[in-house]
Short mmCIF file of C-alpha atoms in Angstrom, two decimals:
data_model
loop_
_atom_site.label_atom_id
_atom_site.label_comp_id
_atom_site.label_asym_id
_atom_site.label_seq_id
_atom_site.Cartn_x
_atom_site.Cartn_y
_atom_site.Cartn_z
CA UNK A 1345 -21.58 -10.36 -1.32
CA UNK A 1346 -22.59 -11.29 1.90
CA UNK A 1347 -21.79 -8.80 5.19
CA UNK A 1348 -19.75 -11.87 6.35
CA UNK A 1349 -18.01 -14.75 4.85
CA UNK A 1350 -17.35 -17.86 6.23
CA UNK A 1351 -13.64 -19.39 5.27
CA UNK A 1352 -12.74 -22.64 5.14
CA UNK A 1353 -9.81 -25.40 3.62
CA UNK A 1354 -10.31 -28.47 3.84
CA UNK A 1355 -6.53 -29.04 4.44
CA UNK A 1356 -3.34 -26.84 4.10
CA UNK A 1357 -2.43 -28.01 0.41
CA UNK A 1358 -1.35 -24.79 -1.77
CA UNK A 1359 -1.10 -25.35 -5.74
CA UNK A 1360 -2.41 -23.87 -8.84
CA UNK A 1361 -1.59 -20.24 -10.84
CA UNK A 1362 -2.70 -16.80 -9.94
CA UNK A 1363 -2.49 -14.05 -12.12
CA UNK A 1364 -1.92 -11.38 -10.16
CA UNK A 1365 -3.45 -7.38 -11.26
CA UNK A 1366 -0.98 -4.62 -11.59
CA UNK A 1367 0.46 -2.56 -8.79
CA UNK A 1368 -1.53 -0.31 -7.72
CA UNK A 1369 0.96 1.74 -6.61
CA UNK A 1370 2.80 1.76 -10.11
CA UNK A 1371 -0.77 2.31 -11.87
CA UNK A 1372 -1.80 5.48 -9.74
CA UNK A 1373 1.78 7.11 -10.27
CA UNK A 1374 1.61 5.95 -14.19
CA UNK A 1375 -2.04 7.89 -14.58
CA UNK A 1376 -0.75 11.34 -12.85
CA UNK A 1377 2.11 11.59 -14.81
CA UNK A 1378 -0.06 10.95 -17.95
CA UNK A 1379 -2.84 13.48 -17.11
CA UNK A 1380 0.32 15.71 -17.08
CA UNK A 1381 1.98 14.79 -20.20
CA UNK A 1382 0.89 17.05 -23.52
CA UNK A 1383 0.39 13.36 -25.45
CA UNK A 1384 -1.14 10.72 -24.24
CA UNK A 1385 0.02 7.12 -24.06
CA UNK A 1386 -1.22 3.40 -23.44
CA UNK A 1387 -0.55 1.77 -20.08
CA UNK A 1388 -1.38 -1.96 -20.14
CA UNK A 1389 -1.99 -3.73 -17.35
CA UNK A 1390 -3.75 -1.00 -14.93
CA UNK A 1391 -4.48 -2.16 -11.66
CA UNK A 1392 -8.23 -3.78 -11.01
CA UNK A 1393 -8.22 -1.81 -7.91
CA UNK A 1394 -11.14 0.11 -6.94
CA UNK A 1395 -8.75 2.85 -6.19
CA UNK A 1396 -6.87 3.02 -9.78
CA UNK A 1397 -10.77 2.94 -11.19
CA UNK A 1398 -11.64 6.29 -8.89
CA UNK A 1399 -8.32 8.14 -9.88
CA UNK A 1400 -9.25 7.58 -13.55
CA UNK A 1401 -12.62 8.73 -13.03
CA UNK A 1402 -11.52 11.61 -11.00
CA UNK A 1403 -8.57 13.05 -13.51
CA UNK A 1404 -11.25 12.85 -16.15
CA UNK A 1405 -13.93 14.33 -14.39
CA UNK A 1406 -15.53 18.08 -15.18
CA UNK A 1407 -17.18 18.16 -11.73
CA UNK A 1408 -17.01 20.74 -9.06
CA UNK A 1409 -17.21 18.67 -6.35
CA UNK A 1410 -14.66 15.19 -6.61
CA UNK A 1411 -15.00 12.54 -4.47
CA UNK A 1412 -12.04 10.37 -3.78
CA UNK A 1413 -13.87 7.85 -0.95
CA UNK A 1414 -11.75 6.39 1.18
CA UNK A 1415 -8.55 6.01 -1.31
CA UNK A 1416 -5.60 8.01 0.97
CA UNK A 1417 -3.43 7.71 -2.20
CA UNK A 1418 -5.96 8.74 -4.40
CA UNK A 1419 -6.62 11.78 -2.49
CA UNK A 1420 -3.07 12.96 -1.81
CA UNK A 1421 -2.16 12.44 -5.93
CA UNK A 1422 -5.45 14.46 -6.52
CA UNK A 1423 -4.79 17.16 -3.99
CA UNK A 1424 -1.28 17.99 -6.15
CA UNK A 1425 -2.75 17.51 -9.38
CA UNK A 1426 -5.82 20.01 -8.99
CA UNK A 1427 -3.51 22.69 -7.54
CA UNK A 1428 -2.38 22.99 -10.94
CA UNK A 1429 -5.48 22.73 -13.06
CA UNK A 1430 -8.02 25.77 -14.09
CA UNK A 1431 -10.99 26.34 -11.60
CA UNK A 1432 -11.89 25.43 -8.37
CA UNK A 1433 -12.56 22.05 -7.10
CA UNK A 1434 -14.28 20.50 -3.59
CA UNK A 1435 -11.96 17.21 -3.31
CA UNK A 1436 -13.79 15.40 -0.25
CA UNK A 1437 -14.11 11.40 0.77
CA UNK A 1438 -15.28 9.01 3.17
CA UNK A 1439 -15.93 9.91 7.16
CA UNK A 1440 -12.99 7.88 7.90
CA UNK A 1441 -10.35 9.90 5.02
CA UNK A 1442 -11.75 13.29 6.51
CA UNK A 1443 -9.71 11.62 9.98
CA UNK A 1444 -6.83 11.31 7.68
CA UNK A 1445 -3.91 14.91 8.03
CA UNK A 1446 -3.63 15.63 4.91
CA UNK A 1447 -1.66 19.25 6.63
CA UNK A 1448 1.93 18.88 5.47
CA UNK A 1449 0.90 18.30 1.80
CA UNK A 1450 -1.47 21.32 1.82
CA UNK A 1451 1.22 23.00 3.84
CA UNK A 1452 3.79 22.64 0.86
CA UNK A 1453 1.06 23.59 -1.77
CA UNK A 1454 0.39 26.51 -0.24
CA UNK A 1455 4.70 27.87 0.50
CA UNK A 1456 4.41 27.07 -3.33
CA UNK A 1457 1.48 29.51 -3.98
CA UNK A 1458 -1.83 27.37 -4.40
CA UNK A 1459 -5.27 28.22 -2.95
CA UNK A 1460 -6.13 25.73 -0.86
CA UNK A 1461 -8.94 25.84 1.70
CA UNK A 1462 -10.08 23.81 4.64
CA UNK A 1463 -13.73 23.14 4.74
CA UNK A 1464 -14.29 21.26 7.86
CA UNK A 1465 -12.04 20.67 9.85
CA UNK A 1466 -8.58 22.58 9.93
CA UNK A 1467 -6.04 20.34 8.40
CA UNK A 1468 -7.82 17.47 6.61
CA UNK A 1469 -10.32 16.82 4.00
CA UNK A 1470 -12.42 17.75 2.29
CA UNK A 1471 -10.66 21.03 0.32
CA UNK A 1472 -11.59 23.71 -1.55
CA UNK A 1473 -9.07 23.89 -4.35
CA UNK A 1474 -8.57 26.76 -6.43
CA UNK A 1475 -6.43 27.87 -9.84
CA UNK A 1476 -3.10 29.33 -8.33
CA UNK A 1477 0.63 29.26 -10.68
CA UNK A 1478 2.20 27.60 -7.89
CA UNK A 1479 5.17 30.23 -8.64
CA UNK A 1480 5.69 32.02 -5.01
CA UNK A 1481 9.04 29.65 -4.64
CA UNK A 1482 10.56 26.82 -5.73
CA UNK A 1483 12.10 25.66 -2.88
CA UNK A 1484 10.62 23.19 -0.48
CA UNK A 1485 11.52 21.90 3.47
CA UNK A 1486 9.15 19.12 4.30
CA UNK A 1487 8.91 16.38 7.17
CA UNK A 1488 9.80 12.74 5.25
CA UNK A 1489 8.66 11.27 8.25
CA UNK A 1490 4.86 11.01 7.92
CA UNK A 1491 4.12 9.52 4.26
CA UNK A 1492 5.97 9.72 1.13
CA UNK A 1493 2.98 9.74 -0.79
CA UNK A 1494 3.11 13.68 0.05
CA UNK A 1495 6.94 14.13 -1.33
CA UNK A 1496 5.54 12.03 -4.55
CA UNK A 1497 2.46 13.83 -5.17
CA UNK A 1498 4.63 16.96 -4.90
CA UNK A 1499 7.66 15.54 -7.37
CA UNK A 1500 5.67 14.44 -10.05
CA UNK A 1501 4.03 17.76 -10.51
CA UNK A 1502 7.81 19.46 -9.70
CA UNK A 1503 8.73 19.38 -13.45
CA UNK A 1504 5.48 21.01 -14.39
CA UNK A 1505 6.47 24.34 -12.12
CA UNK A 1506 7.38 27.26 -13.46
CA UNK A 1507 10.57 26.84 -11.62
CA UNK A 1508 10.80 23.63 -10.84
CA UNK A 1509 11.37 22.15 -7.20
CA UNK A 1510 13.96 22.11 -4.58
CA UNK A 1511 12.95 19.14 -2.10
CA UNK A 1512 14.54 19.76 1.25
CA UNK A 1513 13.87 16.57 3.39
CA UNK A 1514 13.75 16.85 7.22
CA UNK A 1515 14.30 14.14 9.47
CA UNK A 1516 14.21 10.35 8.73
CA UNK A 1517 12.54 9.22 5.34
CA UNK A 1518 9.79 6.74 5.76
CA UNK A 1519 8.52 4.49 2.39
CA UNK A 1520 11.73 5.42 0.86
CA UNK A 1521 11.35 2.28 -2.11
CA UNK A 1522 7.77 4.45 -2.55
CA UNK A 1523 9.74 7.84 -3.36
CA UNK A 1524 11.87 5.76 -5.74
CA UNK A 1525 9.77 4.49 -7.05
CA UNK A 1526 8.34 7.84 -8.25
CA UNK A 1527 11.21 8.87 -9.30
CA UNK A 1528 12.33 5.92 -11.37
CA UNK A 1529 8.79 6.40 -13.24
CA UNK A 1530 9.43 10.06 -13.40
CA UNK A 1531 13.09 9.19 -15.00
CA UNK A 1532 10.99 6.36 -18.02
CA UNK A 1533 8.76 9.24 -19.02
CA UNK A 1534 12.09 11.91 -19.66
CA UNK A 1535 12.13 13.94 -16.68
CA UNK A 1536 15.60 14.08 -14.71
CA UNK A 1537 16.17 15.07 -11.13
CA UNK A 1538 19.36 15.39 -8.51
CA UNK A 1539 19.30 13.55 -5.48
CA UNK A 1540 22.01 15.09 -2.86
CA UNK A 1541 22.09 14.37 0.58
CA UNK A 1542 18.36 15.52 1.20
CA UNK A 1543 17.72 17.88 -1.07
CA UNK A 1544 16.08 16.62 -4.41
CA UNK A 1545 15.96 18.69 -7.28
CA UNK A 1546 14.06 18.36 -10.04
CA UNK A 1547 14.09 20.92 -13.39
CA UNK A 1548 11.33 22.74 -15.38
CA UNK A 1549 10.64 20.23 -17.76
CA UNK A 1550 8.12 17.98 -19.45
CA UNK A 1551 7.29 14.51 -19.66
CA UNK A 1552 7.44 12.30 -22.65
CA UNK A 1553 4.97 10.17 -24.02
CA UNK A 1554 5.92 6.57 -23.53
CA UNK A 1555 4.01 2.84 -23.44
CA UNK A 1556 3.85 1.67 -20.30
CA UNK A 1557 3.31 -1.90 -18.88
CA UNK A 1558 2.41 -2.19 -15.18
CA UNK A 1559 4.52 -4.93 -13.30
CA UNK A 1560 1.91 -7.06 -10.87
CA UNK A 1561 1.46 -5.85 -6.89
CA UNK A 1562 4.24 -7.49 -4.54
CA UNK A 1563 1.68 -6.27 -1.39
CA UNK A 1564 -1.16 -8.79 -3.08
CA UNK A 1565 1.20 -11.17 -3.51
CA UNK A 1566 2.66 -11.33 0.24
CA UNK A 1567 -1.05 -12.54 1.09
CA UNK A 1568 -0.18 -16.05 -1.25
CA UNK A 1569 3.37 -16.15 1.10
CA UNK A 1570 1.33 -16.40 3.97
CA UNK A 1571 -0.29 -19.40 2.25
CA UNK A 1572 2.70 -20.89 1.78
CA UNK A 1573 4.32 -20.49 4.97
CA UNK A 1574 1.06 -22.58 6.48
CA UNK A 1575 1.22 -25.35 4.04
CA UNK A 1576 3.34 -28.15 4.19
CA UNK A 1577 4.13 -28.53 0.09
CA UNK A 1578 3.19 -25.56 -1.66
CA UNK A 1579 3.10 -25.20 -5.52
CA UNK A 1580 1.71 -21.96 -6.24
CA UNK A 1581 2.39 -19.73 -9.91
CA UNK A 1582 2.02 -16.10 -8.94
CA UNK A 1583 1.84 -14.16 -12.44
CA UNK A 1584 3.06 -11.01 -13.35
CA UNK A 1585 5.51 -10.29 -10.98
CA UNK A 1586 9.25 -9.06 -11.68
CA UNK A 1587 12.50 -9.92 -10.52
CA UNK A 1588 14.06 -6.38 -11.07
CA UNK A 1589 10.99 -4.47 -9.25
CA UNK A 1590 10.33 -1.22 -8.70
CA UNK A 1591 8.38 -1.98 -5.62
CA UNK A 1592 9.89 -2.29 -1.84
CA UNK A 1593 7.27 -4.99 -1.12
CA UNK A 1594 9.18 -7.27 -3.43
CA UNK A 1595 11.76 -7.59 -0.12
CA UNK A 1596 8.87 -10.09 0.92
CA UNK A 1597 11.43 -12.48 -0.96
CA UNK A 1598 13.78 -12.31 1.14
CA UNK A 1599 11.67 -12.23 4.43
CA UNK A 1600 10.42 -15.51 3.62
CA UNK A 1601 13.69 -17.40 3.26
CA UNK A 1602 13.32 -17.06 7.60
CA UNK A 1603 9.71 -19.33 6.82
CA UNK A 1604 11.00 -21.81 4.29
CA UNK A 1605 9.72 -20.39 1.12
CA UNK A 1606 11.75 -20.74 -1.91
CA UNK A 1607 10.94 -18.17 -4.52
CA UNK A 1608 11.91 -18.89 -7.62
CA UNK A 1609 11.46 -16.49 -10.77
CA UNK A 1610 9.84 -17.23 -14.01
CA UNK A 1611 9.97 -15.36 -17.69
CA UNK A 1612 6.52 -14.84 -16.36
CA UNK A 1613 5.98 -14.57 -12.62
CA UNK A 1614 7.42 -16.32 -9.55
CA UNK A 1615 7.39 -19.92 -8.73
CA UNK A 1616 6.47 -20.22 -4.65
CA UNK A 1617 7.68 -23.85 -3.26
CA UNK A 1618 9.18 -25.06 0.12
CA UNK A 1619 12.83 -25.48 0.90
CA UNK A 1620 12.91 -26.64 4.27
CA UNK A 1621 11.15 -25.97 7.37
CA UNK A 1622 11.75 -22.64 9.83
CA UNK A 1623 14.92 -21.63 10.29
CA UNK A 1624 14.69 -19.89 12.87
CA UNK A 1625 12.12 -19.71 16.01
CA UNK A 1626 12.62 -15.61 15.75
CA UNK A 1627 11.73 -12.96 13.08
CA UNK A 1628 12.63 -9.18 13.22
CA UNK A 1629 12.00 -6.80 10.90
CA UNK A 1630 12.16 -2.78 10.11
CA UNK A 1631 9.45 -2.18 8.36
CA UNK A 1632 10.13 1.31 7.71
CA UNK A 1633 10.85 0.82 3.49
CA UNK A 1634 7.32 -2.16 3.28
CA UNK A 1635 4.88 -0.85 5.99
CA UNK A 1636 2.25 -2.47 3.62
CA UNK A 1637 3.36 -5.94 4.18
CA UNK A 1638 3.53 -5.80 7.93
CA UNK A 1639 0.50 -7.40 8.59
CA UNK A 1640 0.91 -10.17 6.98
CA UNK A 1641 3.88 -11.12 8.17
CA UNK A 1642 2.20 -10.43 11.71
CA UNK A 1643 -0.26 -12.90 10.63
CA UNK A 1644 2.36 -15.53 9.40
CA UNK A 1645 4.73 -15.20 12.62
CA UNK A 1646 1.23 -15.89 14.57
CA UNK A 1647 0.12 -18.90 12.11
CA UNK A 1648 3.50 -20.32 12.47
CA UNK A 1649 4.35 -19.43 16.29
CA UNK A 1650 7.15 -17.73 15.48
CA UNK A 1651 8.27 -15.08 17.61
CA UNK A 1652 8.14 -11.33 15.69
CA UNK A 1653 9.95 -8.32 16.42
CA UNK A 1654 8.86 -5.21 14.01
CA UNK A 1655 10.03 -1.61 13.96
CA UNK A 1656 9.38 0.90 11.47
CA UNK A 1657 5.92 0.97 11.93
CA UNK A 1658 5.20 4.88 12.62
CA UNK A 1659 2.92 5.30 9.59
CA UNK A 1660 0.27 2.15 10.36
CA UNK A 1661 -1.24 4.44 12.24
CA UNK A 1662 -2.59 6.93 9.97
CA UNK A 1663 -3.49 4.07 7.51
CA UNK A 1664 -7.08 2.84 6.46
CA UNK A 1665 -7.13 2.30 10.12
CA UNK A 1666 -4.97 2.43 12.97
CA UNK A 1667 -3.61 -0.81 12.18
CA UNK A 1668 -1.72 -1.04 15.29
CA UNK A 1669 -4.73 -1.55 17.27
CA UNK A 1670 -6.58 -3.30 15.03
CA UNK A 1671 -3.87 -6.26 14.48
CA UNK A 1672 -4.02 -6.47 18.59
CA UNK A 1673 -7.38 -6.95 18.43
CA UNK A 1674 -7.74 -9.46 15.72
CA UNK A 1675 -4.57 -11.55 16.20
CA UNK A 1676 -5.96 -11.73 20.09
CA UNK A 1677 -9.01 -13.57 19.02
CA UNK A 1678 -6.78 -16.32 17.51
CA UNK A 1679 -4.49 -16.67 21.09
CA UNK A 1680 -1.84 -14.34 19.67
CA UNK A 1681 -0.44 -11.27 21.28
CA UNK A 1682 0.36 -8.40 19.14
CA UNK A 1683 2.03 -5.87 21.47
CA UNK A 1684 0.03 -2.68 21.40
CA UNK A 1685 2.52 -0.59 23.61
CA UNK A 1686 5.96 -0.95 21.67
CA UNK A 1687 9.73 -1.02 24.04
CA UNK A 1688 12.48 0.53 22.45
CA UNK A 1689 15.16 -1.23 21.08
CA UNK A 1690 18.98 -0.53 21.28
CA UNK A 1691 18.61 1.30 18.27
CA UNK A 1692 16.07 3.75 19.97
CA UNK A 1693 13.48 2.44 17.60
CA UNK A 1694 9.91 1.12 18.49
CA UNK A 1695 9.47 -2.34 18.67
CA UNK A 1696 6.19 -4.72 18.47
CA UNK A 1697 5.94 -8.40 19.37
CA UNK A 1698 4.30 -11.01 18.13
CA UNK A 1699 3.89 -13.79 20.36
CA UNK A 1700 2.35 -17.36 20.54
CA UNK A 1701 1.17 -19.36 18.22
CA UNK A 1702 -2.59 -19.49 16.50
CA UNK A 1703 -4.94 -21.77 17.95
CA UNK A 1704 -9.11 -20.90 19.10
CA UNK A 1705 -12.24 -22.85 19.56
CA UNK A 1706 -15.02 -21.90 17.54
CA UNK A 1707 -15.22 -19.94 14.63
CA UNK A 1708 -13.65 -16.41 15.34
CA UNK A 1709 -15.40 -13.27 13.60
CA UNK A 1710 -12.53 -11.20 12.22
CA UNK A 1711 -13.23 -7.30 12.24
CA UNK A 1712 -11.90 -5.29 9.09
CA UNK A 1713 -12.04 -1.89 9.81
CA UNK A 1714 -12.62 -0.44 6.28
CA UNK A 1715 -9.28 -1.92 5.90
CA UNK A 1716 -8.90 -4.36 2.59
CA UNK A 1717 -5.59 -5.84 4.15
CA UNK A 1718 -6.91 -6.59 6.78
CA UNK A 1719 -9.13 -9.01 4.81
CA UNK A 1720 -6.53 -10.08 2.89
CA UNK A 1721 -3.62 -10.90 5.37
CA UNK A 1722 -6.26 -12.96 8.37
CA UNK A 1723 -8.09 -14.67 5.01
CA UNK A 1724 -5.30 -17.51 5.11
CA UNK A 1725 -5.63 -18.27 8.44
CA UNK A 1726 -8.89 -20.13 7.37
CA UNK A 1727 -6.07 -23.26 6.32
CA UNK A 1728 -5.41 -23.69 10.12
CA UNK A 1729 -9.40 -23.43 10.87
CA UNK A 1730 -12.26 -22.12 9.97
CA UNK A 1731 -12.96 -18.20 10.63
CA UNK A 1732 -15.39 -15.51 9.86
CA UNK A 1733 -14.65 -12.39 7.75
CA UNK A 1734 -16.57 -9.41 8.82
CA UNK A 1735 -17.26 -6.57 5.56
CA UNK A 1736 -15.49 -9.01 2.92
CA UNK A 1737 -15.76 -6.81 -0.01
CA UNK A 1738 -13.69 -3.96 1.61
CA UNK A 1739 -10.72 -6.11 -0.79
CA UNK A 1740 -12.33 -4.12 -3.62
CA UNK A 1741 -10.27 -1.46 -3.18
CA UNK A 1742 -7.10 -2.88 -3.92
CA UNK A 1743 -7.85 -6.53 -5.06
CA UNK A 1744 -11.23 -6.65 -6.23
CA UNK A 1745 -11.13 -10.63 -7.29
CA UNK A 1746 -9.15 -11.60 -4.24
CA UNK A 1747 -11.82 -14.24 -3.05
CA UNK A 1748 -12.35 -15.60 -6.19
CA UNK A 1749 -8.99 -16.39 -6.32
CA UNK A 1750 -9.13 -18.13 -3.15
CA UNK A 1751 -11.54 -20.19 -4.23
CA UNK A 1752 -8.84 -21.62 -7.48
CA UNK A 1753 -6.75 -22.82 -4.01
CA UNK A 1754 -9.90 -24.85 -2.74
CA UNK A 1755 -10.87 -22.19 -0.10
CA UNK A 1756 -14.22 -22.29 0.55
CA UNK A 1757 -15.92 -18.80 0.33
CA UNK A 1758 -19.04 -18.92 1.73
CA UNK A 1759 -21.60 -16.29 2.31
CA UNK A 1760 -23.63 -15.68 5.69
CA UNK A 1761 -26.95 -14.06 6.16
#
């Protein structure tokens, strides 16, 4: 494809079916805990993601030197996983993951007795990973306030310790649907654990071979919400979704009852339809549990004028980009102002506004950042008017046939020299 894409619709209508990969945060926790499991076992429905594809490769590989590109999740799961295998290993990535403190994880690793180097520079990628028994402790403080991908990548290899783990949590737990996630996988494939106050403890034990289906990804689907929160009469068949999810982006549901989306649920998907207009002219949201969906509700509280308050947002920062900044400077090319310097609420918190609604002459060029949500989340602004998507295939990494879909709904994809 094209360094740019034009995006068009002709008007806002919204109908048809999209079937809808798997999660692929479900998929990337499903393939660690099988490359740790003494028998192997099918998982169906494995996320299309160029990320899920690189974490395959990279389990399997025999190489010396494993590169994990710019896939943060990817690289944290990895970083866990080859503490514990035979050998040394270089795990490395992209310019913009070496930017990306990977410390705290390497920190834990290291209390627990692997041999873990720095290469570059001094706390983030690319390591030099060596063959260690992770037996010095089995005890654990960490800070559950940067990412919980580090507390998962360190529980699902906890009941492959000699000793187990002893998970000491300090301070306020961001992404906590993410850590149960983990844990709710961890508890299908046998292994137990004790959650008390902040201290989670899970056993010496080992996981059991199970079939596995992989529910869709409630973070691809909030880009179809935003669709119907601009369209007038929408009649859209997301497949593959559940009900009874294991994912905190599913709360999406509920966010969207403030827009006039009815979601009803299917034997196989959702049903997304219109009950009413907005209810109200104000939004606020912590985002502290669904930091992945933030964006695109940014982009449907600009489409729609509605007024947005969000807290919760402390990781975005540290994200394929600092998507802070780079949501100011996008949704400011459409006449909407994303606050850049948060106030602080009566709950102490940090709080962003959105404010005004979406309207521009021309046809804006939208900047991505090596950021595929980016793509994703401003791509449905094309049903107000026509924009410009710089680095379109950056979706690959998460949604790899995201504009093809579009183009079932009667966007028009169009590539520019």
């Amino acid at each position: 494809m094209a360094k740019t894409i034009l995006l068009k619709k002709r008007d806002n209508s919204l109908e048809g079916t999209i079937k809808l990969s798997g999660s692929k945060s479900i998929s990337n926790r499903a393939l660690i805990i099988r490359a740790l499991c003494i028998d192997d076992f099918p998982i169906e429905g494995l996320a299309t993601a160029n990320d899920t594809e690189l974490l395959q490769q990279l389990i399997q590989s025999k190489e010396e030197i494993r590169d994990a590109g710019p896939a943060g999740t990817t690289f944290r799961f990895m970083t866990a996983y080859l503490a514990m295998q035979p050998g040394k290993q270089v795990l490395t990535g992209t310019d913009r993951m070496k930017q990306r403190p990977v410390r705290v994880l390497v920190d834990a690793l290291k209390t627990l007795g692997a041999d873990i180097e720095y290469l570059e520079k001094e706390g983030y990628p690319p390591l030099s990973i060596g063959e260690a028994p992770l037996s010095k402790t089995n005890e654990l403080e960490i800070d559950a306030g940067t990412s919980s991908q580090y507390l998962s990548a360190l529980l699902m290899i906890a009941p492959m310790l000699p000793n187990g783990l002893s998970l000491k949590l300090k301070g306020e737990l961001v992404s906590r649907p993410y850590l149960l996630m983990t844990l709710k996988l961890m508890e299908y494939f046998g292994v137990k654990h004790q959650w008390e106050g902040n201290i989670i403890r899970v056993a010496s034990q080992s996981y059991q071979a199970r079939p596995f289906k992989v529910e869709a990804d409630w973070s691809a689907a909030s880009y179809y919400y935003i669709m119907a929160a601009f369209s007038d009469q929408p009649n859209l068949h997301l497949g593959g979704l559940f009900e009874d999810s294991l994912q905190g982006d599913a709360v999406i549901v509920e966010m969207m009852k403030s827009f006039g989306v009815r979601s009803t649920f299917e034997d196989d998907g959702v049903h997304l339809s219109r009950n009413g207009h907005l209810s109200s002219s104000n939004f606020s949201w912590n985002f502290l549990e669904c930091p992945d969906i933030a964006q695109s509700l940014a982009v449907i509280c600009g489409g729609t004028g509605v007024q947005g308050s969000f807290s919760g947002l402390q990781t975005l920062k540290i994200k394929e980009t600092d998507r802070i900044i780079a949501l100011h400077q996008e949704l400011k090319k459409l006449g909407v102002d994303f606050t850049i310097n948060p106030v602080i609420n009566e709950q102490g918190e940090e709080e962003y506004e959105v404010n005004g609604k979406a309207n521009w002459k021309g046809t804006p060029c939208l900047e991505t950042y090596e950021d595929h949500r980016m793509a994703m989340a401003f791509a449905p602004m094309a049903m107000l008017n026509p924009i410009i998507i710089e680095d379109p295939m950056v979706v690959v990494k998460s949604y790899p046939a995201f504009w093809e879909d579009l183009e079932k709904l009667d966007f028009e994809v169009i590539p520019q020299d």
